[in-house]
GROMACS .gro file of N, CA and C in nm:
model
  369
    1MET      N    1   6.579   1.917  -2.349
    1MET     CA    2   6.558   1.900  -2.493
    1MET      C    3   6.658   1.985  -2.569
    2ILE      N    4   6.718   1.925  -2.671
    2ILE     CA    5   6.807   1.996  -2.761
    2ILE      C    6   6.759   1.967  -2.902
    3ASP      N    7   6.717   2.070  -2.970
    3ASP     CA    8   6.663   2.055  -3.106
    3ASP      C    9   6.553   1.950  -3.112
    4GLY      N   10   6.468   1.948  -3.011
    4GLY     CA   11   6.355   1.855  -3.007
    4GLY      C   12   6.390   1.713  -2.966
    5ILE      N   13   6.513   1.688  -2.929
    5ILE     CA   14   6.557   1.554  -2.888
    5ILE      C   15   6.590   1.557  -2.739
    6PRO      N   16   6.535   1.463  -2.662
    6PRO     CA   17   6.564   1.463  -2.518
    6PRO      C   18   6.710   1.425  -2.488
    7LYS      N   19   6.767   1.495  -2.392
    7LYS     CA   20   6.901   1.462  -2.343
    7LYS      C   21   6.886   1.423  -2.197
    8LEU      N   22   6.921   1.300  -2.166
    8LEU     CA   23   6.913   1.251  -2.029
    8LEU      C   24   7.049   1.266  -1.963
    9ILE      N   25   7.048   1.323  -1.843
    9ILE     CA   26   7.171   1.342  -1.767
    9ILE      C   27   7.152   1.276  -1.631
   10VAL      N   28   7.244   1.185  -1.599
   10VAL     CA   29   7.245   1.120  -1.469
   10VAL      C   30   7.376   1.159  -1.404
   11GLY      N   31   7.368   1.224  -1.289
   11GLY     CA   32   7.489   1.269  -1.221
   11GLY      C   33   7.486   1.231  -1.074
   12ASN      N   34   7.601   1.203  -1.021
   12ASN     CA   35   7.614   1.171  -0.880
   12ASN      C   36   7.632   1.302  -0.805
   13LYS      N   37   7.523   1.352  -0.747
   13LYS     CA   38   7.524   1.482  -0.681
   13LYS      C   39   7.611   1.485  -0.556
   14ALA      N   40   7.648   1.370  -0.504
   14ALA     CA   41   7.735   1.365  -0.386
   14ALA      C   42   7.869   1.431  -0.413
   15PHE      N   43   7.908   1.439  -0.539
   15PHE     CA   44   8.038   1.496  -0.572
   15PHE      C   45   8.040   1.649  -0.565
   16GLU      N   46   7.926   1.710  -0.543
   16GLU     CA   47   7.926   1.854  -0.522
   16GLU      C   48   8.008   1.889  -0.399
   17MET      N   49   8.008   1.801  -0.299
   17MET     CA   50   8.081   1.825  -0.175
   17MET      C   51   8.203   1.733  -0.161
   18PHE      N   52   8.250   1.676  -0.269
   18PHE     CA   53   8.362   1.583  -0.268
   18PHE      C   54   8.487   1.655  -0.217
   19PRO      N   55   8.545   1.609  -0.106
   19PRO     CA   56   8.659   1.682  -0.047
   19PRO      C   57   8.793   1.659  -0.117
   20HIS      N   58   8.799   1.569  -0.216
   20HIS     CA   59   8.926   1.535  -0.279
   20HIS      C   60   8.937   1.582  -0.424
   21LYS      N   61   8.864   1.688  -0.458
   21LYS     CA   62   8.867   1.737  -0.596
   21LYS      C   63   9.007   1.780  -0.640
   22GLU      N   64   9.087   1.829  -0.548
   22GLU     CA   65   9.223   1.872  -0.582
   22GLU      C   66   9.311   1.754  -0.623
   23GLU      N   67   9.276   1.635  -0.576
   23GLU     CA   68   9.354   1.514  -0.607
   23GLU      C   69   9.295   1.439  -0.726
   24PHE      N   70   9.164   1.432  -0.736
   24PHE     CA   71   9.095   1.357  -0.842
   24PHE      C   72   9.047   1.455  -0.948
   25PHE      N   73   9.128   1.478  -1.049
   25PHE     CA   74   9.087   1.575  -1.152
   25PHE      C   75   9.112   1.524  -1.294
   26TYR      N   76   9.136   1.395  -1.308
   26TYR     CA   77   9.146   1.335  -1.441
   26TYR      C   78   9.015   1.264  -1.471
   27PHE      N   79   8.942   1.317  -1.565
   27PHE     CA   80   8.812   1.261  -1.602
   27PHE      C   81   8.828   1.167  -1.720
   28ILE      N   82   8.768   1.050  -1.707
   28ILE     CA   83   8.763   0.955  -1.818
   28ILE      C   84   8.626   0.973  -1.883
   29GLU      N   85   8.627   1.005  -2.009
   29GLU     CA   86   8.504   1.021  -2.086
   29GLU      C   87   8.498   0.905  -2.185
   30ILE      N   88   8.397   0.820  -2.168
   30ILE     CA   89   8.382   0.701  -2.253
   30ILE      C   90   8.256   0.719  -2.336
   31ILE      N   91   8.270   0.707  -2.467
   31ILE     CA   92   8.160   0.732  -2.560
   31ILE      C   93   8.129   0.605  -2.636
   32THR      N   94   8.001   0.567  -2.636
   32THR     CA   95   7.957   0.451  -2.712
   32THR      C   96   7.825   0.484  -2.781
   33LYS      N   97   7.808   0.432  -2.899
   33LYS     CA   98   7.683   0.449  -2.974
   33LYS      C   99   7.585   0.341  -2.933
   34TYR      N  100   7.458   0.366  -2.953
   34TYR     CA  101   7.356   0.265  -2.922
   34TYR      C  102   7.248   0.266  -3.030
   35ASN      N  103   7.173   0.156  -3.035
   35ASN     CA  104   7.061   0.145  -3.128
   35ASN      C  105   6.942   0.221  -3.072
   36ILE      N  106   6.871   0.290  -3.162
   36ILE     CA  107   6.755   0.367  -3.119
   36ILE      C  108   6.626   0.291  -3.150
   37GLU      N  109   6.523   0.333  -3.078
   37GLU     CA  110   6.394   0.267  -3.095
   37GLU      C  111   6.295   0.353  -3.172
   38ASN      N  112   6.303   0.486  -3.154
   38ASN     CA  113   6.205   0.573  -3.218
   38ASN      C  114   6.264   0.712  -3.238
   39ALA      N  115   6.180   0.809  -3.271
   39ALA     CA  116   6.225   0.944  -3.302
   39ALA      C  117   6.289   1.016  -3.183
   40SER      N  118   6.270   0.964  -3.063
   40SER     CA  119   6.331   1.027  -2.945
   40SER      C  120   6.484   1.010  -2.947
   41LYS      N  121   6.531   0.916  -3.025
   41LYS     CA  122   6.673   0.882  -3.035
   41LYS      C  123   6.731   0.836  -2.901
   42LEU      N  124   6.645   0.785  -2.815
   42LEU     CA  125   6.689   0.723  -2.691
   42LEU      C  126   6.714   0.575  -2.718
   43PRO      N  127   6.784   0.506  -2.629
   43PRO     CA  128   6.818   0.365  -2.655
   43PRO      C  129   6.694   0.277  -2.670
   44ALA      N  130   6.707   0.180  -2.759
   44ALA     CA  131   6.604   0.078  -2.773
   44ALA      C  132   6.596  -0.001  -2.642
   45GLU      N  133   6.482  -0.059  -2.615
   45GLU     CA  134   6.460  -0.132  -2.490
   45GLU      C  135   6.568  -0.238  -2.466
   46ASN      N  136   6.605  -0.310  -2.571
   46ASN     CA  137   6.706  -0.417  -2.555
   46ASN      C  138   6.847  -0.363  -2.531
   47GLU      N  139   6.869  -0.234  -2.548
   47GLU     CA  140   7.000  -0.172  -2.525
   47GLU      C  141   7.019  -0.127  -2.381
   48LEU      N  142   6.913  -0.105  -2.307
   48LEU     CA  143   6.924  -0.046  -2.174
   48LEU      C  144   7.011  -0.130  -2.080
   49GLU      N  145   6.983  -0.258  -2.070
   49GLU     CA  146   7.062  -0.345  -1.982
   49GLU      C  147   7.205  -0.360  -2.032
   50VAL      N  148   7.222  -0.367  -2.163
   50VAL     CA  149   7.355  -0.382  -2.222
   50VAL      C  150   7.440  -0.257  -2.191
   51LEU      N  151   7.381  -0.141  -2.203
   51LEU     CA  152   7.454  -0.017  -2.172
   51LEU      C  153   7.491  -0.013  -2.024
   52ASN      N  154   7.398  -0.050  -1.939
   52ASN     CA  155   7.426  -0.053  -1.795
   52ASN      C  156   7.538  -0.152  -1.764
   53ASP      N  157   7.532  -0.270  -1.821
   53ASP     CA  158   7.636  -0.371  -1.799
   53ASP      C  159   7.772  -0.322  -1.848
   54PHE      N  160   7.772  -0.248  -1.957
   54PHE     CA  161   7.897  -0.194  -2.012
   54PHE      C  162   7.960  -0.096  -1.912
   55GLU      N  163   7.880  -0.009  -1.855
   55GLU     CA  164   7.931   0.086  -1.755
   55GLU      C  165   7.993   0.012  -1.637
   56ILE      N  166   7.923  -0.087  -1.588
   56ILE     CA  167   7.972  -0.166  -1.475
   56ILE      C  168   8.100  -0.240  -1.512
   57PHE      N  169   8.105  -0.295  -1.632
   57PHE     CA  170   8.223  -0.366  -1.682
   57PHE      C  171   8.346  -0.275  -1.681
   58ILE      N  172   8.333  -0.155  -1.734
   58ILE     CA  173   8.446  -0.061  -1.739
   58ILE      C  174   8.489  -0.024  -1.598
   59GLU      N  175   8.395   0.013  -1.515
   59GLU     CA  176   8.427   0.054  -1.378
   59GLU      C  177   8.494  -0.060  -1.301
   60ASN      N  178   8.440  -0.180  -1.313
   60ASN     CA  179   8.498  -0.296  -1.244
   60ASN      C  180   8.640  -0.327  -1.292
   61ASN      N  181   8.664  -0.315  -1.423
   61ASN     CA  182   8.798  -0.341  -1.475
   61ASN      C  183   8.899  -0.240  -1.422
   62LEU      N  184   8.861  -0.116  -1.415
   62LEU     CA  185   8.951  -0.015  -1.357
   62LEU      C  186   8.982  -0.050  -1.212
   63THR      N  187   8.879  -0.079  -1.135
   63THR     CA  188   8.896  -0.109  -0.992
   63THR      C  189   8.980  -0.234  -0.972
   64GLN      N  190   8.951  -0.340  -1.048
   64GLN     CA  191   9.025  -0.466  -1.034
   64GLN      C  192   9.172  -0.452  -1.072
   65ASN      N  193   9.203  -0.350  -1.150
   65ASN     CA  194   9.342  -0.325  -1.188
   65ASN      C  195   9.405  -0.213  -1.105
   66ASN      N  196   9.347  -0.192  -0.988
   66ASN     CA  197   9.399  -0.095  -0.890
   66ASN      C  198   9.409   0.047  -0.945
   67ILE      N  199   9.315   0.085  -1.029
   67ILE     CA  200   9.307   0.221  -1.080
   67ILE      C  201   9.192   0.288  -1.006
   68SER      N  202   9.228   0.372  -0.909
   68SER     CA  203   9.126   0.439  -0.829
   68SER      C  204   9.036   0.522  -0.919
   69ASN      N  205   8.905   0.507  -0.902
   69ASN     CA  206   8.811   0.582  -0.985
   69ASN      C  207   8.678   0.596  -0.914
   70TYR      N  208   8.603   0.696  -0.955
   70TYR     CA  209   8.468   0.717  -0.906
   70TYR      C  210   8.377   0.741  -1.025
   71TYR      N  211   8.257   0.686  -1.017
   71TYR     CA  212   8.156   0.707  -1.120
   71TYR      C  213   8.092   0.843  -1.097
   72ILE      N  214   8.101   0.931  -1.195
   72ILE     CA  215   8.047   1.066  -1.184
   72ILE      C  216   7.907   1.074  -1.245
   73GLY      N  217   7.887   1.011  -1.359
   73GLY     CA  218   7.755   1.018  -1.422
   73GLY      C  219   7.762   0.984  -1.570
   74ARG      N  220   7.652   1.017  -1.638
   74ARG     CA  221   7.646   0.986  -1.781
   74ARG      C  222   7.543   1.075  -1.849
   75THR      N  223   7.557   1.085  -1.980
   75THR     CA  224   7.456   1.150  -2.062
   75THR      C  225   7.411   1.051  -2.168
   76THR      N  226   7.286   1.065  -2.208
   76THR     CA  227   7.230   0.983  -2.315
   76THR      C  228   7.159   1.078  -2.409
   77PHE      N  229   7.208   1.084  -2.533
   77PHE     CA  230   7.154   1.183  -2.626
   77PHE      C  231   7.189   1.146  -2.769
   78ASN      N  232   7.088   1.148  -2.855
   78ASN     CA  233   7.110   1.140  -2.999
   78ASN      C  234   7.198   1.023  -3.042
   79GLU      N  235   7.163   0.903  -2.993
   79GLU     CA  236   7.231   0.778  -3.028
   79GLU      C  237   7.369   0.762  -2.966
   80GLU      N  238   7.398   0.837  -2.858
   80GLU     CA  239   7.530   0.831  -2.797
   80GLU      C  240   7.520   0.835  -2.645
   81ARG      N  241   7.585   0.740  -2.580
   81ARG     CA  242   7.597   0.737  -2.434
   81ARG      C  243   7.739   0.781  -2.399
   82VAL      N  244   7.750   0.878  -2.310
   82VAL     CA  245   7.880   0.925  -2.263
   82VAL      C  246   7.886   0.901  -2.112
   83ILE      N  247   7.987   0.827  -2.070
   83ILE     CA  248   8.005   0.790  -1.930
   83ILE      C  249   8.124   0.870  -1.876
   84TYR      N  250   8.108   0.919  -1.754
   84TYR     CA  251   8.216   0.996  -1.691
   84TYR      C  252   8.259   0.931  -1.561
   85LEU      N  253   8.389   0.909  -1.551
   85LEU     CA  254   8.451   0.863  -1.426
   85LEU      C  255   8.563   0.962  -1.396
   86VAL      N  256   8.603   0.968  -1.271
   86VAL     CA  257   8.715   1.055  -1.234
   86VAL      C  258   8.818   0.971  -1.161
   87LYS      N  259   8.945   1.005  -1.182
   87LYS     CA  260   9.054   0.932  -1.117
   87LYS      C  261   9.162   1.029  -1.073
   88ASN      N  262   9.257   0.978  -0.997
   88ASN     CA  263   9.356   1.066  -0.937
   88ASN      C  264   9.492   1.066  -1.006
   89GLU      N  265   9.507   0.993  -1.114
   89GLU     CA  266   9.635   0.995  -1.186
   89GLU      C  267   9.609   0.976  -1.334
   90LYS      N  268   9.696   1.033  -1.414
   90LYS     CA  269   9.677   1.027  -1.558
   90LYS      C  270   9.710   0.889  -1.615
   91ASP      N  271   9.813   0.827  -1.559
   91ASP     CA  272   9.858   0.698  -1.611
   91ASP      C  273   9.768   0.584  -1.561
   92GLY      N  274   9.782   0.472  -1.623
   92GLY     CA  275   9.712   0.351  -1.580
   92GLY      C  276   9.590   0.319  -1.662
   93ALA      N  277   9.497   0.410  -1.671
   93ALA     CA  278   9.371   0.381  -1.738
   93ALA      C  279   9.387   0.369  -1.889
   94THR      N  280   9.477   0.445  -1.947
   94THR     CA  281   9.493   0.444  -2.093
   94THR      C  282   9.526   0.304  -2.144
   95GLY      N  283   9.625   0.241  -2.084
   95GLY     CA  284   9.663   0.107  -2.128
   95GLY      C  285   9.551   0.007  -2.113
   96LEU      N  286   9.482   0.013  -2.000
   96LEU     CA  287   9.372  -0.080  -1.976
   96LEU      C  288   9.258  -0.057  -2.074
   97LEU      N  289   9.220   0.069  -2.096
   97LEU     CA  290   9.110   0.098  -2.188
   97LEU      C  291   9.146   0.059  -2.331
   98GLU      N  292   9.271   0.080  -2.369
   98GLU     CA  293   9.313   0.037  -2.503
   98GLU      C  294   9.303  -0.115  -2.517
   99PHE      N  295   9.345  -0.186  -2.413
   99PHE     CA  296   9.338  -0.332  -2.415
   99PHE      C  297   9.192  -0.378  -2.428
  100ILE      N  298   9.104  -0.320  -2.347
  100ILE     CA  299   8.962  -0.357  -2.352
  100ILE      C  300   8.904  -0.325  -2.489
  101LYS      N  301   8.939  -0.209  -2.541
  101LYS     CA  302   8.886  -0.165  -2.670
  101LYS      C  303   8.926  -0.261  -2.782
  102GLU      N  304   9.051  -0.306  -2.781
  102GLU     CA  305   9.100  -0.391  -2.888
  102GLU      C  306   9.074  -0.539  -2.868
  103ASN      N  307   9.065  -0.584  -2.743
  103ASN     CA  308   9.055  -0.728  -2.717
  103ASN      C  309   8.927  -0.771  -2.647
  104GLY      N  310   8.855  -0.675  -2.595
  104GLY     CA  311   8.735  -0.710  -2.519
  104GLY      C  312   8.621  -0.753  -2.607
  105LYS      N  313   8.527  -0.819  -2.547
  105LYS     CA  314   8.409  -0.864  -2.620
  105LYS      C  315   8.290  -0.775  -2.586
  106GLN      N  316   8.320  -0.656  -2.541
  106GLN     CA  317   8.217  -0.558  -2.511
  106GLN      C  318   8.186  -0.476  -2.635
  107ARG      N  319   8.106  -0.376  -2.620
  107ARG     CA  320   8.066  -0.291  -2.732
  107ARG      C  321   8.180  -0.198  -2.773
  108GLU      N  322   8.170  -0.144  -2.892
  108GLU     CA  323   8.270  -0.049  -2.940
  108GLU      C  324   8.257   0.081  -2.862
  109PHE      N  325   8.372   0.146  -2.838
  109PHE     CA  326   8.370   0.272  -2.767
  109PHE      C  327   8.496   0.352  -2.798
  110GLU      N  328   8.488   0.479  -2.770
  110GLU     CA  329   8.602   0.570  -2.775
  110GLU      C  330   8.616   0.628  -2.636
  111TYR      N  331   8.733   0.681  -2.606
  111TYR     CA  332   8.751   0.742  -2.475
  111TYR      C  333   8.852   0.855  -2.481
  112LYS      N  334   8.847   0.942  -2.382
  112LYS     CA  335   8.944   1.048  -2.363
  112LYS      C  336   8.971   1.057  -2.214
  113ILE      N  337   9.092   1.097  -2.180
  113ILE     CA  338   9.123   1.129  -2.041
  113ILE      C  339   9.151   1.279  -2.040
  114ILE      N  340   9.069   1.351  -1.964
  114ILE     CA  341   9.070   1.496  -1.966
  114ILE      C  342   9.112   1.549  -1.830
  115GLU      N  343   9.214   1.633  -1.829
  115GLU     CA  344   9.254   1.699  -1.705
  115GLU      C  345   9.161   1.818  -1.683
  116ASP      N  346   9.092   1.817  -1.570
  116ASP     CA  347   8.993   1.921  -1.541
  116ASP      C  348   8.999   1.958  -1.393
  117LYS      N  349   9.096   2.040  -1.357
  117LYS     CA  350   9.117   2.077  -1.216
  117LYS      C  351   9.002   2.160  -1.160
  118GLU      N  352   8.924   2.222  -1.245
  118GLU     CA  353   8.811   2.305  -1.201
  118GLU      C  354   8.680   2.226  -1.195
  119TRP      N  355   8.682   2.102  -1.235
  119TRP     CA  356   8.565   2.015  -1.238
  119TRP      C  357   8.452   2.073  -1.324
  120GLU      N  358   8.490   2.134  -1.434
  120GLU     CA  359   8.390   2.193  -1.523
  120GLU      C  360   8.304   2.088  -1.591
  121LEU      N  361   8.363   1.971  -1.622
  121LEU     CA  362   8.284   1.863  -1.683
  121LEU      C  363   8.171   1.822  -1.591
  122TYR      N  364   8.199   1.817  -1.463
  122TYR     CA  365   8.097   1.779  -1.365
  122TYR      C  366   7.989   1.888  -1.357
  123SER      N  367   8.031   2.011  -1.359
  123SER     CA  368   7.936   2.122  -1.349
  123SER      C  369   7.843   2.124  -1.467
   0.00000   0.00000   0.00000
């Protein structure tokens, strides 16, 4: 809980022992807003599947375009879903994400690619 609002964190705990952290240290942070249902500011029921499909859509597009990536986790808090993926190179994802953002028929989103050699975002 943060200021009385629940924050949901879903993380892939397998990455605690990930042997390739020295190679995979570019984190993709994807942020999308969602409709809320009540004072909890969690997603409305009709948003849950759409948000899940959006995550899968982004991950599949990266993979289909030969951009190595792993799903790290997500947070859901205060009308905002943040998805985290990690990849091994800085280039590649930016162009694809810009294309999806401008031409895709998915939901609106923002993104950042963050270099994090210490894996602090995961921690």
